[in-house]
Backbone atoms as SQL, in Angstrom:
CREATE TABLE atoms (id INTEGER PRIMARY KEY, chain TEXT, resi INTEGER, resn TEXT, atom TEXT, x REAL, y REAL, z REAL);
INSERT INTO atoms VALUES
  (1, 'A', 1, 'MET', 'N', -25.085, 0.180, -3.883),
  (2, 'A', 1, 'MET', 'CA', -23.924, -0.227, -3.122),
  (3, 'A', 1, 'MET', 'C', -23.515, 0.931, -2.202),
  (4, 'A', 2, 'LYS', 'N', -23.358, 0.614, -0.956),
  (5, 'A', 2, 'LYS', 'CA', -22.980, 1.640, 0.016),
  (6, 'A', 2, 'LYS', 'C', -21.474, 1.801, 0.041),
  (7, 'A', 3, 'ARG', 'N', -21.076, 3.005, 0.182),
  (8, 'A', 3, 'ARG', 'CA', -19.651, 3.258, 0.373),
  (9, 'A', 3, 'ARG', 'C', -19.397, 3.379, 1.871),
  (10, 'A', 4, 'TRP', 'N', -18.329, 2.788, 2.293),
  (11, 'A', 4, 'TRP', 'CA', -17.982, 2.838, 3.709),
  (12, 'A', 4, 'TRP', 'C', -17.144, 4.090, 3.938),
  (13, 'A', 5, 'ARG', 'N', -17.748, 4.996, 4.632),
  (14, 'A', 5, 'ARG', 'CA', -17.051, 6.245, 4.925),
  (15, 'A', 5, 'ARG', 'C', -16.939, 6.415, 6.428),
  (16, 'A', 6, 'ARG', 'N', -15.815, 6.930, 6.783),
  (17, 'A', 6, 'ARG', 'CA', -15.639, 7.297, 8.193),
  (18, 'A', 6, 'ARG', 'C', -16.249, 8.660, 8.403),
  (19, 'A', 7, 'LYS', 'N', -16.744, 8.876, 9.586),
  (20, 'A', 7, 'LYS', 'CA', -17.233, 10.212, 9.894),
  (21, 'A', 7, 'LYS', 'C', -16.026, 11.136, 10.000),
  (22, 'A', 8, 'PRO', 'N', -16.126, 12.331, 9.457),
  (23, 'A', 8, 'PRO', 'CA', -14.976, 13.243, 9.528),
  (24, 'A', 8, 'PRO', 'C', -14.711, 13.671, 10.970),
  (25, 'A', 9, 'ASP', 'N', -13.443, 13.820, 11.285),
  (26, 'A', 9, 'ASP', 'CA', -13.056, 14.307, 12.603),
  (27, 'A', 9, 'ASP', 'C', -13.414, 15.778, 12.705),
  (28, 'A', 10, 'VAL', 'N', -14.062, 16.127, 13.781),
  (29, 'A', 10, 'VAL', 'CA', -14.443, 17.520, 13.994),
  (30, 'A', 10, 'VAL', 'C', -13.503, 18.088, 15.057),
  (31, 'A', 11, 'HIS', 'N', -12.820, 19.159, 14.691),
  (32, 'A', 11, 'HIS', 'CA', -11.890, 19.804, 15.616),
  (33, 'A', 11, 'HIS', 'C', -12.477, 21.135, 16.051),
  (34, 'A', 12, 'GLN', 'N', -12.268, 21.431, 17.326),
  (35, 'A', 12, 'GLN', 'CA', -12.735, 22.699, 17.851),
  (36, 'A', 12, 'GLN', 'C', -11.552, 23.641, 17.992),
  (37, 'A', 13, 'VAL', 'N', -11.834, 24.926, 17.932),
  (38, 'A', 13, 'VAL', 'CA', -10.772, 25.921, 18.048),
  (39, 'A', 13, 'VAL', 'C', -10.123, 25.839, 19.424),
  (40, 'A', 14, 'THR', 'N', -10.884, 25.507, 20.437),
  (41, 'A', 14, 'THR', 'CA', -10.324, 25.444, 21.785),
  (42, 'A', 14, 'THR', 'C', -9.375, 24.268, 21.965),
  (43, 'A', 15, 'ASP', 'N', -9.410, 23.298, 21.052),
  (44, 'A', 15, 'ASP', 'CA', -8.492, 22.160, 21.126),
  (45, 'A', 15, 'ASP', 'C', -7.124, 22.476, 20.539),
  (46, 'A', 16, 'ALA', 'N', -6.996, 23.611, 19.861),
  (47, 'A', 16, 'ALA', 'CA', -5.748, 23.943, 19.186),
  (48, 'A', 16, 'ALA', 'C', -4.663, 24.290, 20.199),
  (49, 'A', 17, 'ARG', 'N', -3.465, 23.862, 19.907),
  (50, 'A', 17, 'ARG', 'CA', -2.326, 24.192, 20.756),
  (51, 'A', 17, 'ARG', 'C', -1.872, 25.613, 20.443),
  (52, 'A', 18, 'PRO', 'N', -1.218, 26.254, 21.412),
  (53, 'A', 18, 'PRO', 'CA', -0.686, 27.588, 21.107),
  (54, 'A', 18, 'PRO', 'C', 0.387, 27.483, 20.025),
  (55, 'A', 19, 'SER', 'N', 0.616, 28.577, 19.329),
  (56, 'A', 19, 'SER', 'CA', 1.611, 28.554, 18.263),
  (57, 'A', 19, 'SER', 'C', 2.999, 28.312, 18.861),
  (58, 'A', 20, 'LEU', 'N', 3.899, 27.829, 18.035),
  (59, 'A', 20, 'LEU', 'CA', 5.256, 27.537, 18.489),
  (60, 'A', 20, 'LEU', 'C', 5.942, 28.806, 18.978),
  (61, 'A', 21, 'THR', 'N', 5.727, 29.918, 18.289),
  (62, 'A', 21, 'THR', 'CA', 6.342, 31.185, 18.687),
  (63, 'A', 21, 'THR', 'C', 5.841, 31.621, 20.054),
  (64, 'A', 22, 'ALA', 'N', 4.534, 31.514, 20.296),
  (65, 'A', 22, 'ALA', 'CA', 3.968, 31.899, 21.595),
  (66, 'A', 22, 'ALA', 'C', 4.476, 30.982, 22.702),
  (67, 'A', 23, 'ASP', 'N', 4.585, 29.693, 22.390),
  (68, 'A', 23, 'ASP', 'CA', 5.071, 28.732, 23.390),
  (69, 'A', 23, 'ASP', 'C', 6.530, 29.015, 23.757),
  (70, 'A', 24, 'ILE', 'N', 7.364, 29.265, 22.760),
  (71, 'A', 24, 'ILE', 'CA', 8.780, 29.566, 23.019),
  (72, 'A', 24, 'ILE', 'C', 8.912, 30.858, 23.810),
  (73, 'A', 25, 'ARG', 'N', 8.144, 31.863, 23.450),
  (74, 'A', 25, 'ARG', 'CA', 8.193, 33.150, 24.158),
  (75, 'A', 25, 'ARG', 'C', 7.806, 32.976, 25.626),
  (76, 'A', 26, 'LYS', 'N', 6.780, 32.207, 25.895),
  (77, 'A', 26, 'LYS', 'CA', 6.332, 31.955, 27.269),
  (78, 'A', 26, 'LYS', 'C', 7.425, 31.258, 28.075),
  (79, 'A', 27, 'ARG', 'N', 8.064, 30.262, 27.456),
  (80, 'A', 27, 'ARG', 'CA', 9.128, 29.545, 28.162),
  (81, 'A', 27, 'ARG', 'C', 10.353, 30.419, 28.379),
  (82, 'A', 28, 'GLU', 'N', 10.671, 31.304, 27.418),
  (83, 'A', 28, 'GLU', 'CA', 11.806, 32.222, 27.590),
  (84, 'A', 28, 'GLU', 'C', 11.569, 33.190, 28.748),
  (85, 'A', 29, 'VAL', 'N', 10.367, 33.742, 28.811),
  (86, 'A', 29, 'VAL', 'CA', 10.045, 34.684, 29.888),
  (87, 'A', 29, 'VAL', 'C', 10.119, 33.981, 31.243),
  (88, 'A', 30, 'SER', 'N', 9.575, 32.780, 31.330),
  (89, 'A', 30, 'SER', 'CA', 9.617, 32.024, 32.573),
  (90, 'A', 30, 'SER', 'C', 11.065, 31.740, 32.991),
  (91, 'A', 31, 'TYR', 'N', 11.901, 31.359, 32.028),
  (92, 'A', 31, 'TYR', 'CA', 13.310, 31.075, 32.310),
  (93, 'A', 31, 'TYR', 'C', 14.028, 32.326, 32.813),
  (94, 'A', 32, 'LEU', 'N', 13.789, 33.461, 32.155),
  (95, 'A', 32, 'LEU', 'CA', 14.457, 34.696, 32.556),
  (96, 'A', 32, 'LEU', 'C', 14.018, 35.155, 33.944),
  (97, 'A', 33, 'ILE', 'N', 12.766, 34.974, 34.278),
  (98, 'A', 33, 'ILE', 'CA', 12.294, 35.337, 35.621),
  (99, 'A', 33, 'ILE', 'C', 12.980, 34.468, 36.670),
  (100, 'A', 34, 'LYS', 'N', 13.041, 33.166, 36.432),
  (101, 'A', 34, 'LYS', 'CA', 13.672, 32.261, 37.399),
  (102, 'A', 34, 'LYS', 'C', 15.164, 32.551, 37.543),
  (103, 'A', 35, 'MET', 'N', 15.828, 32.855, 36.442),
  (104, 'A', 35, 'MET', 'CA', 17.254, 33.167, 36.532),
  (105, 'A', 35, 'MET', 'C', 17.478, 34.531, 37.190),
  (106, 'A', 36, 'GLY', 'N', 16.544, 35.453, 37.044),
  (107, 'A', 36, 'GLY', 'CA', 16.632, 36.721, 37.755),
  (108, 'A', 36, 'GLY', 'C', 16.507, 36.526, 39.251),
  (109, 'A', 37, 'ILE', 'N', 15.596, 35.653, 39.663),
  (110, 'A', 37, 'ILE', 'CA', 15.463, 35.331, 41.084),
  (111, 'A', 37, 'ILE', 'C', 16.727, 34.656, 41.590),
  (112, 'A', 38, 'ARG', 'N', 17.324, 33.808, 40.765),
  (113, 'A', 38, 'ARG', 'CA', 18.569, 33.146, 41.148),
  (114, 'A', 38, 'ARG', 'C', 19.689, 34.170, 41.352),
  (115, 'A', 39, 'THR', 'N', 19.781, 35.129, 40.448),
  (116, 'A', 39, 'THR', 'CA', 20.798, 36.168, 40.582),
  (117, 'A', 39, 'THR', 'C', 20.573, 36.983, 41.842),
  (118, 'A', 40, 'LEU', 'N', 19.325, 37.293, 42.124),
  (119, 'A', 40, 'LEU', 'CA', 19.000, 38.026, 43.349),
  (120, 'A', 40, 'LEU', 'C', 19.389, 37.218, 44.586),
  (121, 'A', 41, 'CYS', 'N', 19.137, 35.916, 44.585),
  (122, 'A', 41, 'CYS', 'CA', 19.535, 35.059, 45.715),
  (123, 'A', 41, 'CYS', 'C', 21.047, 35.057, 45.894),
  (124, 'A', 42, 'LEU', 'N', 21.769, 34.998, 44.802),
  (125, 'A', 42, 'LEU', 'CA', 23.229, 34.998, 44.876),
  (126, 'A', 42, 'LEU', 'C', 23.744, 36.318, 45.456),
  (127, 'A', 43, 'ILE', 'N', 23.188, 37.417, 45.005),
  (128, 'A', 43, 'ILE', 'CA', 23.604, 38.727, 45.526),
  (129, 'A', 43, 'ILE', 'C', 23.248, 38.851, 47.001),
  (130, 'A', 44, 'LEU', 'N', 22.044, 38.422, 47.384),
  (131, 'A', 44, 'LEU', 'CA', 21.638, 38.495, 48.793),
  (132, 'A', 44, 'LEU', 'C', 22.508, 37.614, 49.685),
  (133, 'A', 45, 'ALA', 'N', 22.930, 36.464, 49.174),
  (134, 'A', 45, 'ALA', 'CA', 23.768, 35.565, 49.970),
  (135, 'A', 45, 'ALA', 'C', 25.148, 36.163, 50.223),
  (136, 'A', 46, 'VAL', 'N', 25.633, 36.983, 49.305),
  (137, 'A', 46, 'VAL', 'CA', 26.980, 37.537, 49.437),
  (138, 'A', 46, 'VAL', 'C', 26.977, 38.913, 50.117),
  (139, 'A', 47, 'VAL', 'N', 26.036, 39.760, 49.768),
  (140, 'A', 47, 'VAL', 'CA', 26.091, 41.160, 50.179),
  (141, 'A', 47, 'VAL', 'C', 25.369, 41.437, 51.505),
  (142, 'A', 48, 'VAL', 'N', 24.196, 40.881, 51.683),
  (143, 'A', 48, 'VAL', 'CA', 23.359, 41.236, 52.836),
  (144, 'A', 48, 'VAL', 'C', 23.844, 40.508, 54.083),
  (145, 'A', 49, 'PRO', 'N', 24.050, 41.252, 55.184),
  (146, 'A', 49, 'PRO', 'CA', 24.476, 40.602, 56.427),
  (147, 'A', 49, 'PRO', 'C', 23.267, 40.013, 57.175),
  (148, 'A', 50, 'VAL', 'N', 22.998, 38.761, 56.926),
  (149, 'A', 50, 'VAL', 'CA', 21.892, 38.062, 57.593),
  (150, 'A', 50, 'VAL', 'C', 22.452, 36.839, 58.315),
  (151, 'A', 51, 'PRO', 'N', 21.694, 36.284, 59.274),
  (152, 'A', 51, 'PRO', 'CA', 22.156, 35.056, 59.951),
  (153, 'A', 51, 'PRO', 'C', 22.338, 33.902, 58.957),
  (154, 'A', 52, 'TRP', 'N', 23.151, 32.915, 59.348),
  (155, 'A', 52, 'TRP', 'CA', 23.497, 31.804, 58.467),
  (156, 'A', 52, 'TRP', 'C', 22.314, 31.006, 57.932),
  (157, 'A', 53, 'PRO', 'N', 21.268, 30.760, 58.720),
  (158, 'A', 53, 'PRO', 'CA', 20.151, 29.986, 58.114),
  (159, 'A', 53, 'PRO', 'C', 19.549, 30.690, 56.891),
  (160, 'A', 54, 'PHE', 'N', 19.422, 32.019, 56.950),
  (161, 'A', 54, 'PHE', 'CA', 18.900, 32.752, 55.797),
  (162, 'A', 54, 'PHE', 'C', 19.899, 32.761, 54.652),
  (163, 'A', 55, 'ARG', 'N', 21.152, 32.873, 54.984),
  (164, 'A', 55, 'ARG', 'CA', 22.193, 32.865, 53.964),
  (165, 'A', 55, 'ARG', 'C', 22.216, 31.509, 53.232),
  (166, 'A', 56, 'LEU', 'N', 22.045, 30.419, 53.987),
  (167, 'A', 56, 'LEU', 'CA', 21.996, 29.088, 53.374),
  (168, 'A', 56, 'LEU', 'C', 20.759, 28.942, 52.484),
  (169, 'A', 57, 'LEU', 'N', 19.674, 29.567, 52.881),
  (170, 'A', 57, 'LEU', 'CA', 18.472, 29.543, 52.054),
  (171, 'A', 57, 'LEU', 'C', 18.717, 30.264, 50.717),
  (172, 'A', 58, 'PHE', 'N', 19.395, 31.410, 50.768),
  (173, 'A', 58, 'PHE', 'CA', 19.733, 32.131, 49.545),
  (174, 'A', 58, 'PHE', 'C', 20.692, 31.321, 48.668),
  (175, 'A', 59, 'ILE', 'N', 21.660, 30.670, 49.279),
  (176, 'A', 59, 'ILE', 'CA', 22.616, 29.849, 48.531),
  (177, 'A', 59, 'ILE', 'C', 21.902, 28.662, 47.874),
  (178, 'A', 60, 'ALA', 'N', 20.987, 28.039, 48.622),
  (179, 'A', 60, 'ALA', 'CA', 20.231, 26.922, 48.056),
  (180, 'A', 60, 'ALA', 'C', 19.402, 27.391, 46.852),
  (181, 'A', 61, 'GLY', 'N', 18.814, 28.577, 46.957),
  (182, 'A', 61, 'GLY', 'CA', 18.067, 29.128, 45.815),
  (183, 'A', 61, 'GLY', 'C', 18.968, 29.363, 44.622),
  (184, 'A', 62, 'ALA', 'N', 20.184, 29.870, 44.881),
  (185, 'A', 62, 'ALA', 'CA', 21.127, 30.132, 43.788),
  (186, 'A', 62, 'ALA', 'C', 21.625, 28.836, 43.149),
  (187, 'A', 63, 'VAL', 'N', 21.663, 27.757, 43.919),
  (188, 'A', 63, 'VAL', 'CA', 22.161, 26.478, 43.397),
  (189, 'A', 63, 'VAL', 'C', 21.068, 25.709, 42.649),
  (190, 'A', 64, 'PHE', 'N', 19.853, 25.669, 43.204),
  (191, 'A', 64, 'PHE', 'CA', 18.819, 24.796, 42.636),
  (192, 'A', 64, 'PHE', 'C', 17.909, 25.477, 41.611),
  (193, 'A', 65, 'LEU', 'N', 17.830, 26.790, 41.606),
  (194, 'A', 65, 'LEU', 'CA', 16.965, 27.458, 40.635),
  (195, 'A', 65, 'LEU', 'C', 17.389, 27.266, 39.176),
  (196, 'A', 66, 'PRO', 'N', 18.677, 27.179, 38.845),
  (197, 'A', 66, 'PRO', 'CA', 19.009, 26.903, 37.431),
  (198, 'A', 66, 'PRO', 'C', 18.447, 25.573, 36.936),
  (199, 'A', 67, 'TYR', 'N', 18.482, 24.546, 37.782),
  (200, 'A', 67, 'TYR', 'CA', 17.935, 23.248, 37.405),
  (201, 'A', 67, 'TYR', 'C', 16.436, 23.368, 37.149),
  (202, 'A', 68, 'ILE', 'N', 15.731, 24.026, 38.050),
  (203, 'A', 68, 'ILE', 'CA', 14.292, 24.200, 37.905),
  (204, 'A', 68, 'ILE', 'C', 13.976, 25.035, 36.663),
  (205, 'A', 69, 'ALA', 'N', 14.779, 26.060, 36.406),
  (206, 'A', 69, 'ALA', 'CA', 14.551, 26.926, 35.245),
  (207, 'A', 69, 'ALA', 'C', 14.741, 26.165, 33.930),
  (208, 'A', 70, 'VAL', 'N', 15.758, 25.323, 33.864),
  (209, 'A', 70, 'VAL', 'CA', 16.013, 24.566, 32.625),
  (210, 'A', 70, 'VAL', 'C', 14.928, 23.521, 32.394),
  (211, 'A', 71, 'ILE', 'N', 14.503, 22.835, 33.448),
  (212, 'A', 71, 'ILE', 'CA', 13.426, 21.846, 33.305),
  (213, 'A', 71, 'ILE', 'C', 12.157, 22.539, 32.829),
  (214, 'A', 72, 'GLY', 'N', 11.837, 23.697, 33.411),
  (215, 'A', 72, 'GLY', 'CA', 10.652, 24.436, 32.988),
  (216, 'A', 72, 'GLY', 'C', 10.759, 24.951, 31.572),
  (217, 'A', 73, 'ALA', 'N', 11.963, 25.356, 31.148),
  (218, 'A', 73, 'ALA', 'CA', 12.141, 25.876, 29.790),
  (219, 'A', 73, 'ALA', 'C', 12.051, 24.761, 28.750),
  (220, 'A', 74, 'ASN', 'N', 12.400, 23.550, 29.123),
  (221, 'A', 74, 'ASN', 'CA', 12.339, 22.431, 28.180),
  (222, 'A', 74, 'ASN', 'C', 10.962, 21.794, 28.114),
  (223, 'A', 75, 'GLU', 'N', 10.090, 22.140, 29.034),
  (224, 'A', 75, 'GLU', 'CA', 8.743, 21.584, 29.046),
  (225, 'A', 75, 'GLU', 'C', 7.941, 22.259, 27.952),
  (226, 'A', 76, 'ARG', 'N', 7.336, 21.482, 27.091),
  (227, 'A', 76, 'ARG', 'CA', 6.666, 22.066, 25.936),
  (228, 'A', 76, 'ARG', 'C', 5.185, 21.737, 25.931),
  (229, 'A', 77, 'GLY', 'N', 4.388, 22.682, 25.457),
  (230, 'A', 77, 'GLY', 'CA', 2.970, 22.440, 25.261),
  (231, 'A', 77, 'GLY', 'C', 2.176, 22.339, 26.535),
  (232, 'A', 78, 'ASN', 'N', 2.535, 23.069, 27.518),
  (233, 'A', 78, 'ASN', 'CA', 1.868, 22.972, 28.798),
  (234, 'A', 78, 'ASN', 'C', 0.520, 23.658, 28.801),
  (235, 'A', 79, 'GLY', 'N', 0.285, 24.602, 27.909),
  (236, 'A', 79, 'GLY', 'CA', -0.960, 25.343, 27.915),
  (237, 'A', 79, 'GLY', 'C', -2.063, 24.713, 27.077),
  (238, 'A', 80, 'ALA', 'N', -1.763, 23.639, 26.405),
  (239, 'A', 80, 'ALA', 'CA', -2.755, 23.027, 25.523),
  (240, 'A', 80, 'ALA', 'C', -3.676, 22.109, 26.319),
  (241, 'A', 81, 'PRO', 'N', -4.952, 22.082, 25.967),
  (242, 'A', 81, 'PRO', 'CA', -5.854, 21.160, 26.655),
  (243, 'A', 81, 'PRO', 'C', -5.536, 19.726, 26.252),
  (244, 'A', 82, 'PRO', 'N', -5.845, 18.769, 27.103),
  (245, 'A', 82, 'PRO', 'CA', -5.570, 17.377, 26.743),
  (246, 'A', 82, 'PRO', 'C', -6.452, 16.961, 25.567),
  (247, 'A', 83, 'PRO', 'N', -5.943, 16.062, 24.728),
  (248, 'A', 83, 'PRO', 'CA', -6.743, 15.635, 23.588),
  (249, 'A', 83, 'PRO', 'C', -7.973, 14.858, 24.054),
  (250, 'A', 84, 'THR', 'N', -9.056, 15.035, 23.355),
  (251, 'A', 84, 'THR', 'CA', -10.277, 14.301, 23.685),
  (252, 'A', 84, 'THR', 'C', -10.418, 13.147, 22.709),
  (253, 'A', 85, 'PHE', 'N', -10.682, 11.996, 23.237),
  (254, 'A', 85, 'PHE', 'CA', -10.837, 10.812, 22.402),
  (255, 'A', 85, 'PHE', 'C', -12.312, 10.428, 22.423),
  (256, 'A', 86, 'GLN', 'N', -12.949, 10.617, 21.293),
  (257, 'A', 86, 'GLN', 'CA', -14.351, 10.265, 21.189),
  (258, 'A', 86, 'GLN', 'C', -14.468, 9.140, 20.184),
  (259, 'A', 87, 'SER', 'N', -15.084, 8.079, 20.613),
  (260, 'A', 87, 'SER', 'CA', -15.259, 6.971, 19.680),
  (261, 'A', 87, 'SER', 'C', -16.481, 7.248, 18.820),
  (262, 'A', 88, 'PRO', 'N', -16.363, 7.009, 17.524),
  (263, 'A', 88, 'PRO', 'CA', -17.519, 7.250, 16.664),
  (264, 'A', 88, 'PRO', 'C', -18.640, 6.284, 17.015),
  (265, 'A', 89, 'GLU', 'N', -19.845, 6.738, 16.836),
  (266, 'A', 89, 'GLU', 'CA', -20.984, 5.885, 17.128),
  (267, 'A', 89, 'GLU', 'C', -21.023, 4.744, 16.113),
  (268, 'A', 90, 'ALA', 'N', -21.150, 3.544, 16.602),
  (269, 'A', 90, 'ALA', 'CA', -21.178, 2.380, 15.724),
  (270, 'A', 90, 'ALA', 'C', -22.591, 2.185, 15.172),
  (271, 'A', 91, 'ASN', 'N', -22.675, 1.917, 13.908),
  (272, 'A', 91, 'ASN', 'CA', -23.953, 1.601, 13.291),
  (273, 'A', 91, 'ASN', 'C', -24.135, 0.098, 13.426),
  (274, 'A', 92, 'GLN', 'N', -25.068, -0.295, 14.240),
  (275, 'A', 92, 'GLN', 'CA', -25.241, -1.715, 14.554),
  (276, 'A', 92, 'GLN', 'C', -25.822, -2.510, 13.394),
  (277, 'A', 93, 'SER', 'N', -26.337, -1.837, 12.371),
  (278, 'A', 93, 'SER', 'CA', -26.911, -2.569, 11.246),
  (279, 'A', 93, 'SER', 'C', -25.851, -2.931, 10.202),
  (280, 'A', 94, 'GLU', 'N', -24.648, -2.427, 10.335),
  (281, 'A', 94, 'GLU', 'CA', -23.599, -2.714, 9.371),
  (282, 'A', 94, 'GLU', 'C', -22.662, -3.782, 9.906),
  (283, 'A', 95, 'ILE', 'N', -22.170, -4.602, 9.016),
  (284, 'A', 95, 'ILE', 'CA', -21.213, -5.632, 9.397),
  (285, 'A', 95, 'ILE', 'C', -19.826, -5.005, 9.339),
  (286, 'A', 96, 'PRO', 'N', -19.034, -5.152, 10.391),
  (287, 'A', 96, 'PRO', 'CA', -17.687, -4.576, 10.376),
  (288, 'A', 96, 'PRO', 'C', -16.849, -5.164, 9.247),
  (289, 'A', 97, 'LEU', 'N', -15.892, -4.363, 8.751),
  (290, 'A', 97, 'LEU', 'CA', -15.061, -4.789, 7.622),
  (291, 'A', 97, 'LEU', 'C', -14.295, -6.069, 7.915),
  (292, 'A', 98, 'HIS', 'N', -13.809, -6.231, 9.134),
  (293, 'A', 98, 'HIS', 'CA', -12.997, -7.417, 9.429),
  (294, 'A', 98, 'HIS', 'C', -13.835, -8.664, 9.580),
  (295, 'A', 99, 'ARG', 'N', -15.183, -8.564, 9.615),
  (296, 'A', 99, 'ARG', 'CA', -16.042, -9.719, 9.776),
  (297, 'A', 99, 'ARG', 'C', -16.735, -10.137, 8.473),
  (298, 'A', 100, 'ARG', 'N', -16.468, -9.469, 7.379),
  (299, 'A', 100, 'ARG', 'CA', -17.105, -9.807, 6.118),
  (300, 'A', 100, 'ARG', 'C', -16.441, -11.027, 5.497),
  (301, 'A', 101, 'GLU', 'N', -17.221, -11.721, 4.717),
  (302, 'A', 101, 'GLU', 'CA', -16.691, -12.881, 4.021),
  (303, 'A', 101, 'GLU', 'C', -16.319, -12.489, 2.594),
  (304, 'A', 102, 'ILE', 'N', -15.453, -13.256, 1.995),
  (305, 'A', 102, 'ILE', 'CA', -15.056, -12.999, 0.620),
  (306, 'A', 102, 'ILE', 'C', -16.241, -13.230, -0.288),
  (307, 'A', 103, 'GLY', 'N', -16.466, -12.310, -1.213),
  (308, 'A', 103, 'GLY', 'CA', -17.532, -12.465, -2.175),
  (309, 'A', 103, 'GLY', 'C', -18.843, -11.858, -1.732),
  (310, 'A', 104, 'SER', 'N', -18.896, -11.264, -0.574),
  (311, 'A', 104, 'SER', 'CA', -20.168, -10.672, -0.161),
  (312, 'A', 104, 'SER', 'C', -20.242, -9.212, -0.484);
């Protein structure tokens, strides 16, 4: 009597996601860099005597960078490769479980 066994799933090391600590650290650094740029834009908009189009550009950076920074900080698992879906090879000589009759 044959036992119906599934082939074991084989996982590769390259398929592993980064650790939670590494992922959080990466997002924190990215957030701090973006907020640093935002602070620099705010200071440049107030302190540096530049024409109005440049000043408006600095103000726009100071207004919209927090939104971009928060969206980027909440994005999780960006460094992981996409999952691979491989269908197991079907053995054509076996009858599928859902097609068997009672008593066979």
